[in-house]
Tab-separated table of C-alpha atoms and ligand atoms in Angstrom:
chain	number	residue	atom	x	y	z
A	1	UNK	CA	180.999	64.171	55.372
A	2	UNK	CA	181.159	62.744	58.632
A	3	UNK	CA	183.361	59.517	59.198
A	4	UNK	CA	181.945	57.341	62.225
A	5	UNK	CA	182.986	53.623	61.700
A	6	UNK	CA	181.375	51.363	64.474
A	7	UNK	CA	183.795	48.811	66.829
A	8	UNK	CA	181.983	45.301	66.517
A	9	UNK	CA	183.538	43.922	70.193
A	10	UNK	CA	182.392	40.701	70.423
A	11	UNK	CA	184.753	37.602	68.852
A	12	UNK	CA	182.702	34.863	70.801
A	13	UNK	CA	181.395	31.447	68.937
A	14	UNK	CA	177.886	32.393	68.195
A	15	UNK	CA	178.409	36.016	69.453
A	16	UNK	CA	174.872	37.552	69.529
A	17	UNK	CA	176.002	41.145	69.699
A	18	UNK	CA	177.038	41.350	66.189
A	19	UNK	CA	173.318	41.790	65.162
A	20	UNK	CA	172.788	45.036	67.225
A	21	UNK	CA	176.263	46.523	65.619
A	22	UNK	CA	174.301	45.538	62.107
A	23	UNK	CA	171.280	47.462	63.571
A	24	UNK	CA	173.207	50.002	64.140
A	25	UNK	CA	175.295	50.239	60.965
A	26	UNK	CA	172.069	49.990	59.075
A	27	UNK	CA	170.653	53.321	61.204
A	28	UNK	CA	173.372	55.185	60.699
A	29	UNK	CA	173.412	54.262	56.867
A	30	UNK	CA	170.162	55.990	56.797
A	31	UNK	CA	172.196	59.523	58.560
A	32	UNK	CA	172.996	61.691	55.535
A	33	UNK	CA	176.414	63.327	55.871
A	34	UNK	CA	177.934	60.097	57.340
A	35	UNK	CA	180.223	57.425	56.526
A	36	UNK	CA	180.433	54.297	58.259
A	37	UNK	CA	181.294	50.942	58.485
A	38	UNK	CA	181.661	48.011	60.625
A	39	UNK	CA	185.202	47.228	62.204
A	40	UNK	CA	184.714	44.180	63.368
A	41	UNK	CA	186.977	42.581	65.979
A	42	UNK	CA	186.887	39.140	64.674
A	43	UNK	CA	187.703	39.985	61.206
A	44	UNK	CA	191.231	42.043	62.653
A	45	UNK	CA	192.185	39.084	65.312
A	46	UNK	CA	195.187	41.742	67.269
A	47	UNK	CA	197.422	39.376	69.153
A	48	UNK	CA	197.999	39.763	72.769
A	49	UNK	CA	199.326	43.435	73.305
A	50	UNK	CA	203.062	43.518	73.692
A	51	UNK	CA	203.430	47.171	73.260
A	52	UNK	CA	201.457	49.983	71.985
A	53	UNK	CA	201.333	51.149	68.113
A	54	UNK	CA	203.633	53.959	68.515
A	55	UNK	CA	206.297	51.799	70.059
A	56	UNK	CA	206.070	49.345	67.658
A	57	UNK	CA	208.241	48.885	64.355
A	58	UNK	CA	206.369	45.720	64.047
A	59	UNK	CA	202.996	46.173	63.920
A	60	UNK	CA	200.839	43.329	64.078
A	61	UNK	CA	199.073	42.619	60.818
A	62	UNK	CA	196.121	45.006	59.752
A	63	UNK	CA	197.264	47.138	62.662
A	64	UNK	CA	197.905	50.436	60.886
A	65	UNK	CA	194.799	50.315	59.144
A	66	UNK	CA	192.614	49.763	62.489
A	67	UNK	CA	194.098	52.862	63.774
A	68	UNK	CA	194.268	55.024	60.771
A	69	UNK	CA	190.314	54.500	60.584
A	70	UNK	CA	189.686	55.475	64.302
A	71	UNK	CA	192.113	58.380	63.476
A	72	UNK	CA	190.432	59.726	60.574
A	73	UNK	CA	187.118	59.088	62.686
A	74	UNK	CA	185.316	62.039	63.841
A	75	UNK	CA	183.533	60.005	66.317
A	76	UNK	CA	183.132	56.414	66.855
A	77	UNK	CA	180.751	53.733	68.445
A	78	UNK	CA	181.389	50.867	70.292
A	79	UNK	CA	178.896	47.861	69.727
A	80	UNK	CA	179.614	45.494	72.898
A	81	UNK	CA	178.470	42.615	74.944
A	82	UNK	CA	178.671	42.786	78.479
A	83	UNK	CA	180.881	40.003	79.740
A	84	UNK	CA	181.167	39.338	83.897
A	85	UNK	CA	179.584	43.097	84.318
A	86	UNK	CA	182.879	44.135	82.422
A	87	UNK	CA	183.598	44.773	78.683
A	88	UNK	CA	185.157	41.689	77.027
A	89	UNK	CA	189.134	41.102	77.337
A	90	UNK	CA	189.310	41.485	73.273
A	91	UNK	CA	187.845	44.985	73.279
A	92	UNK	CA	190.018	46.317	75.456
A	93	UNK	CA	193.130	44.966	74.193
A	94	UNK	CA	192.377	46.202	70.490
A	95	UNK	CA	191.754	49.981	72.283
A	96	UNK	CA	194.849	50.149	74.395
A	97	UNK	CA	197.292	49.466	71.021
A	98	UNK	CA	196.212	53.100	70.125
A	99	UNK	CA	196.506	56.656	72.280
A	100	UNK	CA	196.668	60.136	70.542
A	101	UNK	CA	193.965	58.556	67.935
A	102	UNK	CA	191.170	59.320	70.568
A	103	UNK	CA	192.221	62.842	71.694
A	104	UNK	CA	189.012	64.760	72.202
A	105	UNK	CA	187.178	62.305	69.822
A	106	UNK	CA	183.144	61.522	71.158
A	107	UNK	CA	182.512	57.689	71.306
A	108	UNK	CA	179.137	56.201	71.345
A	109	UNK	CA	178.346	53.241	73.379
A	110	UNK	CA	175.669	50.717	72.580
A	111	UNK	CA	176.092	47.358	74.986
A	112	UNK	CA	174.185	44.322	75.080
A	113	UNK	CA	173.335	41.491	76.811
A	114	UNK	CA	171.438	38.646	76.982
A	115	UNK	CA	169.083	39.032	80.260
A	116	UNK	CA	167.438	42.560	80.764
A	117	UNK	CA	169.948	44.911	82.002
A	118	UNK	CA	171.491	45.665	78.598
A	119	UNK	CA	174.544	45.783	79.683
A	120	UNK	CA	174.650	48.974	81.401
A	121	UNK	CA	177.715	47.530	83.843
A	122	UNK	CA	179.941	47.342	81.388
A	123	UNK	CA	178.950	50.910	80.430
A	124	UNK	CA	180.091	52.887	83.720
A	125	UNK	CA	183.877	50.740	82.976
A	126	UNK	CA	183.953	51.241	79.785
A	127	UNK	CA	183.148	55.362	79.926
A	128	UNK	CA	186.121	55.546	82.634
A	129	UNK	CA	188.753	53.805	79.805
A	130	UNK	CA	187.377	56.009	77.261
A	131	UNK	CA	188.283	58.487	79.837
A	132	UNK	CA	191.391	57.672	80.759
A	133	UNK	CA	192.484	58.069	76.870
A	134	UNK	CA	191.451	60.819	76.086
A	135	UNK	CA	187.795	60.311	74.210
A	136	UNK	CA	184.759	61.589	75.135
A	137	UNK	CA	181.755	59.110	75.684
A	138	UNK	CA	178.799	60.329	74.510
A	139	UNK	CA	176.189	60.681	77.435
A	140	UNK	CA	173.129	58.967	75.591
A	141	UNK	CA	173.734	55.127	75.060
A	142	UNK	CA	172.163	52.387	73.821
A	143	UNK	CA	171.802	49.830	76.007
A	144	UNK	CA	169.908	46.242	74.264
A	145	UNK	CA	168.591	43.380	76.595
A	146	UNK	CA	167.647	40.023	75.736
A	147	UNK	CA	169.957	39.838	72.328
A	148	UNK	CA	168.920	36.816	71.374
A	149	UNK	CA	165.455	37.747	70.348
A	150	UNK	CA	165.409	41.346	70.627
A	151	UNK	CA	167.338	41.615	67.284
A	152	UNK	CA	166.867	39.309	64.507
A	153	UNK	CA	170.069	38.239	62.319
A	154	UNK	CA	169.835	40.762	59.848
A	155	UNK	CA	170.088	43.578	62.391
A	156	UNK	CA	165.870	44.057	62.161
A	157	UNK	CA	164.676	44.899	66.056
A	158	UNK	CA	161.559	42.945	66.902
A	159	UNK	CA	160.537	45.565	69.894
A	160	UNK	CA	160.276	48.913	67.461
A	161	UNK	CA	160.905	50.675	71.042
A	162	UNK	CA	164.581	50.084	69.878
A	163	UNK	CA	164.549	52.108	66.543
A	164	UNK	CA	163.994	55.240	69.057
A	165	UNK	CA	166.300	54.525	71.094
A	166	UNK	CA	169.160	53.995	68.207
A	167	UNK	CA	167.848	57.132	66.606
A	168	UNK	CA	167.726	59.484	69.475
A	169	UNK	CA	171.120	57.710	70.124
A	170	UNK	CA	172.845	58.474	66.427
A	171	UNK	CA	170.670	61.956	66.901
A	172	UNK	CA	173.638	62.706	70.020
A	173	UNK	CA	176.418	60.916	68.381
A	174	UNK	CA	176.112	62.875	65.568
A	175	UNK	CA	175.772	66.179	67.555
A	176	UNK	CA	178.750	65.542	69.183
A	177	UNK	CA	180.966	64.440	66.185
A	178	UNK	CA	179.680	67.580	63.980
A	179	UNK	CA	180.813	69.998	67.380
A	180	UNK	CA	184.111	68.533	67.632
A	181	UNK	CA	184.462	68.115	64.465
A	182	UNK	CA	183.597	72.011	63.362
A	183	UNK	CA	186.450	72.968	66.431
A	184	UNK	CA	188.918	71.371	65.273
A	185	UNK	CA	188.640	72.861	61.648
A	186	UNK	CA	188.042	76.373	63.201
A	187	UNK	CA	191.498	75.922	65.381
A	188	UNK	CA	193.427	73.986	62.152
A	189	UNK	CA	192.563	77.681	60.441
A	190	UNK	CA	193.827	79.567	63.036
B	1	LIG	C1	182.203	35.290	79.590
B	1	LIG	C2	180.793	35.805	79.559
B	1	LIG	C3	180.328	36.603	80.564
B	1	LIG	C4	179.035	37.152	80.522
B	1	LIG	N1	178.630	38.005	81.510
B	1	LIG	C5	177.449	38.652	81.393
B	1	LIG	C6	177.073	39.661	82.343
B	1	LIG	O1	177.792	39.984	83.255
B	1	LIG	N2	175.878	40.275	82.170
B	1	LIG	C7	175.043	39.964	81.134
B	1	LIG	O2	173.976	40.558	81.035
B	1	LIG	N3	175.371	39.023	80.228
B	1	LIG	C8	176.560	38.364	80.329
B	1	LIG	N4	176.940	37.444	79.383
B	1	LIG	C9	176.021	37.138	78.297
B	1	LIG	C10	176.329	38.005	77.061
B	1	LIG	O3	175.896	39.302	77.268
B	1	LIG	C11	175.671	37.304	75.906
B	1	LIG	O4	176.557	36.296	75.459
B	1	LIG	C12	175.196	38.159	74.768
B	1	LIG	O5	174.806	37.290	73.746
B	1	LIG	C13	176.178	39.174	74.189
B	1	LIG	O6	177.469	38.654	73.961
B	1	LIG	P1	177.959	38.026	72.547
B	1	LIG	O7	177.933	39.101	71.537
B	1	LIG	O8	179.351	37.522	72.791
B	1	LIG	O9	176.987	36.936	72.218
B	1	LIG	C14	178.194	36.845	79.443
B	1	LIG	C15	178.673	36.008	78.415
B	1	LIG	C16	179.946	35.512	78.457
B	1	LIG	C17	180.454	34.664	77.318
C-alpha cells in the first residue's frame, strides 16, 4: 500500500483552495493501493519557525506527528494557492521545520488561483524549494484557475476538463511514488 497524504496550504479566512485539495483527496480515494489523507495546515497552526525539528527538544505541538506522516510518505502532494506569484508564507514555514523527511521523496503539485493562470508562478518557486531539500517534484501538475467556481464546496469540479487533468496527474504521482518506492526496498535488501 502506498502512503501519499496531501499538504492542504492555504490557512486564509474563506480560503478557496481547500476545495481542490478535497477534489483531490476524493481522486486519489478512488487509486487502489493508496492511502491518503488531508494534512491540513490550518488544523496543525506551526508557530513561527525558530529552529528546525531535529534541533529542537521542544517541538511545537503536533509537530512530530506532521513529520512522521511526510516521513512514512512515499510521495506527497501539495494543494496550494498562489499568493503574490509566490507560495503562501504558511506553507513554507511548515516545510522548512523538516529536512531528511524529503530525501528522494516525489511531490505532486496542484496550485490554484482565483483568475486563470492557476497558479503556475508559484509552481516554478515552489519546484526550486522542493529542490533545494531534497524531494523530487513530479513533472505533471495540476494547475486550477478561477477557484471560486471551478470547484464546488464538496470538492465536485464543475468543468469535467479537470477530472483529466487530476487523473492523468495522480496517474504520474503514483508512477513516481511506486519507482521510488520499489528502490528503496530493493537497496533496504541489499
Ligand atoms: C495575499 C494574496 C495574494 C494573492 N496573489 C495572487 C496571485 O499572485 N495570483 C493569483 O492568481 N491569485 C492570487 N491571489 C488569489 C488567490 O489565489 C485566491 O485567494 C484563491 O482563492 C486561492 O487562495 P485561498 O485558498 O487562500 O483562497 C492572492 C490572494 C491573497 C490572499
Amino acid at each position: 500500500m502506498l502512503s501519499i497524504p496531501i499538504i492542504a496550504a492555504s490557512t486564509r479566512r474563506d480560503r478557496q483552495s481547500i476545495k481542490a485539495a478535497r477534489f483531490v483527496l476524493a481522486r486519489l480515494q478512488q487509486r487502489a493501493g493508496v492511502a491518503t489523507e488531508l494534512l491540513d495546515l490550518l488544523e496543525y497552526n506551526f508557530p513561527i519557525m525558530e529552529e528546525r525539528l531535529h534541533h529542537r527538544d521542544d517541538p511545537p505541538p503536533r509537530l512530530e506527528e506532521f513529520a512522521g506522516k511526510i516521513d512514512r510518505a512515499d510521495a506527497f502532494i501539495i494543494v496550494t494557492p498562489e499568493y503574490n506569484n509566490g507560495y503562501p508564507g504558511v506553507l513554507k514555514n511548515a516545510l522548512d521545520y523538516l529536512l531528511p523527511e524529503y530525501e528522494r521523496k516525489p511531490v505532486g503539485i496542484a496550485t490554484v488561483s482565483a483568475g486563470g493562470f492557476g497558479g503556475i508562478s508559484c509552481l516554478a518557486q515552489l519546484r526550486q524549494v522542493l529542490l533545494a531539500m531534497g524531494a523530487v517534484p513530479v513533472p505533471e501538475s495540476l494547475p486550477i484557475s478561477h477557484i471560486r467556481d471551478s470547484i464546488k464546496e464538496d470538492g465536485t469540479p464543475s468543468d469535467a476538463a479537470y477530472e483529466k487533468r487530476a487523473a492523468g496527474f495522480l496517474d504520474e504521482v503514483i508512477w513516481f511514488a511506486e519507482a521510488v518506492a520499489d528502490r528503496k526496498a530493493r537497496d533496504k535488501k541489499a
